[in-house]
Amino acid sequence: MSASSDRKGQVILITGGGSGMGRLAARNFCQQGALVAVFDVNEEGLAETAQGVEGLSTWKVDITDFAAVQAAVAELESKLGPLTGVYNAAAIMPFGKILEHNNAVQHKVMDINFGGFINITQATLPGMVARGRGDFISFASSAGLLPIMYAGVYAASKAAVAMYTEILYHENINSGVRFVCVCPAVVKTPLLQQAKDTVWPKMLDQGAPLDPQEVIDDIETVLNNGKFWVYSGKGTETGTRIRRFFPGLIWKQVHKTEGF
Ligand SMILES: NC(=O)c1ccc[n+]([C@@H]2O[C@H](COP(=O)([O-])OP(=O)(O)OC[C@H]3O[C@@H](n4cnc5c(N)ncnc54)[C@H](O)[C@@H]3O)[C@@H](O)[C@H]2O)c1
């Protein structure tokens, strides 16, 4: 469980909290005393997240709709109080070889994973910066840092989230808001099924999927250490260094593993 077990007085927004890591974080934070607002498009998922949890409110919001996001953020802040934390977990992950991957699907991935993230940033962060406090958590992915076959548009959307967050952090470095960019390896959540239903890169079978709680705990550790990058998963951080200095080595391994 996270190092900060008392979250009384905190008001946290979690996008994509109708499933996976967002759901886990939402339930953890409520148990620790926070008021948590969850945005998701999946009503059934929202209801499951909220079941039996005190302090958790759910909002059916599509994060690609900026007007809807702004209205929901204004409403939640008037009901629960000013936001003290935002966890950007909403995403989709259909895979495909770029030239064979449906055009509309590729645009949808960018619209949700990156466009939706821009919307949440602009609807929530100005208030936290003005108040001089808060935690802003971006879920990117190791896929945004380490290229693999078939993940093209998903990886590009996550690379965009990572770069945008890094610049956001430095533009607001003295604001009092803490930023982290979360780049885990494969995590055991329902998201994986979306890739499995399309095409599954053999590279992703190289280790056991991470427990979602491990990622949530790593975020807390990085926040408390005043750092920025969360590299959950054995070899993730080392992989990013190899990628930077010897990109050919990574690609050699990818080609060998995928068999072309
Ligand atoms: N699971 C992994 O292996 C893994 C690895 C690295 C990074 N990540 C990232 O971590 C984050 C959380 O992933 P997860 O594995 O918990 O996923 P998940 O699929 O379990 O949950 C994602 C949630 O986002 C919601 N969502 C999708 N489109 C939306 C929209 N337009 N508006 C609002 N909500 C929407 C979905 O309904 C779903 O409930 C994602 O950003 C993902 O890219 C996941």
Short mmCIF file of N, CA and C in Angstrom, two decimals, residues 184-189 192 196 200 202-212 214-215 232-236:
data_model
loop_
_atom_site.label_atom_id
_atom_site.label_comp_id
_atom_site.label_asym_id
_atom_site.label_seq_id
_atom_site.Cartn_x
_atom_site.Cartn_y
_atom_site.Cartn_z
N PRO A 184 5.07 2.26 -17.47
CA PRO A 184 5.24 0.86 -17.08
C PRO A 184 5.42 -0.06 -18.29
N ALA A 185 6.00 -1.23 -18.01
CA ALA A 185 5.95 -2.34 -18.97
C ALA A 185 4.53 -2.90 -18.94
N VAL A 186 4.35 -4.12 -19.41
CA VAL A 186 3.00 -4.71 -19.50
C VAL A 186 2.40 -4.92 -18.09
N VAL A 187 1.16 -4.45 -17.90
CA VAL A 187 0.48 -4.56 -16.61
C VAL A 187 -0.78 -5.40 -16.80
N LYS A 188 -1.04 -6.24 -15.81
CA LYS A 188 -2.18 -7.16 -15.94
C LYS A 188 -3.51 -6.42 -15.72
N THR A 189 -4.09 -5.92 -16.80
CA THR A 189 -5.39 -5.24 -16.73
C THR A 189 -6.20 -5.62 -17.98
N LEU A 192 -5.10 -5.18 -21.95
CA LEU A 192 -4.30 -6.10 -22.77
C LEU A 192 -5.17 -6.86 -23.77
N LYS A 196 -4.72 -8.16 -27.68
CA LYS A 196 -4.88 -9.59 -28.00
C LYS A 196 -5.95 -9.80 -29.06
N TRP A 200 -0.89 -9.43 -31.27
CA TRP A 200 -0.11 -9.40 -30.03
C TRP A 200 1.38 -9.56 -30.35
N LYS A 202 5.14 -10.54 -30.06
CA LYS A 202 5.84 -11.54 -29.22
C LYS A 202 6.73 -10.85 -28.19
N MET A 203 7.20 -9.65 -28.51
CA MET A 203 8.06 -8.91 -27.57
C MET A 203 7.38 -8.72 -26.21
N LEU A 204 6.04 -8.69 -26.21
CA LEU A 204 5.34 -8.43 -24.94
C LEU A 204 5.22 -9.67 -24.08
N ASP A 205 5.71 -10.81 -24.60
CA ASP A 205 5.65 -12.04 -23.81
C ASP A 205 6.96 -12.29 -23.06
N GLN A 206 7.82 -11.26 -23.01
CA GLN A 206 9.16 -11.51 -22.48
C GLN A 206 9.24 -11.54 -20.95
N GLY A 207 8.20 -11.14 -20.28
CA GLY A 207 8.20 -11.21 -18.81
C GLY A 207 6.76 -11.31 -18.35
N ALA A 208 6.58 -11.68 -17.08
CA ALA A 208 5.21 -11.75 -16.56
C ALA A 208 4.65 -10.34 -16.43
N PRO A 209 3.35 -10.15 -16.75
CA PRO A 209 2.76 -8.81 -16.59
C PRO A 209 2.84 -8.34 -15.14
N LEU A 210 2.99 -7.05 -14.96
CA LEU A 210 3.09 -6.48 -13.62
C LEU A 210 1.74 -6.49 -12.92
N ASP A 211 1.79 -6.56 -11.60
CA ASP A 211 0.59 -6.37 -10.78
C ASP A 211 0.27 -4.87 -10.78
N PRO A 212 -1.00 -4.50 -11.08
CA PRO A 212 -1.34 -3.07 -11.11
C PRO A 212 -0.96 -2.30 -9.84
N GLU A 214 1.57 -2.62 -8.05
CA GLU A 214 3.00 -2.27 -8.09
C GLU A 214 3.19 -0.90 -8.75
N VAL A 215 2.42 -0.66 -9.81
CA VAL A 215 2.54 0.61 -10.54
C VAL A 215 2.02 1.76 -9.67
N SER A 232 8.03 1.41 -14.10
CA SER A 232 7.69 0.14 -13.47
C SER A 232 8.04 -1.02 -14.38
N GLY A 233 8.58 -2.07 -13.77
CA GLY A 233 8.90 -3.28 -14.54
C GLY A 233 10.40 -3.46 -14.66
N LYS A 234 10.78 -4.74 -14.47
CA LYS A 234 12.21 -5.09 -14.52
C LYS A 234 12.78 -4.75 -15.91
N GLY A 235 13.85 -4.00 -15.92
CA GLY A 235 14.52 -3.72 -17.20
C GLY A 235 13.95 -2.55 -17.97
N THR A 236 12.86 -1.94 -17.49
CA THR A 236 12.25 -0.83 -18.25
C THR A 236 13.20 0.36 -18.34
#
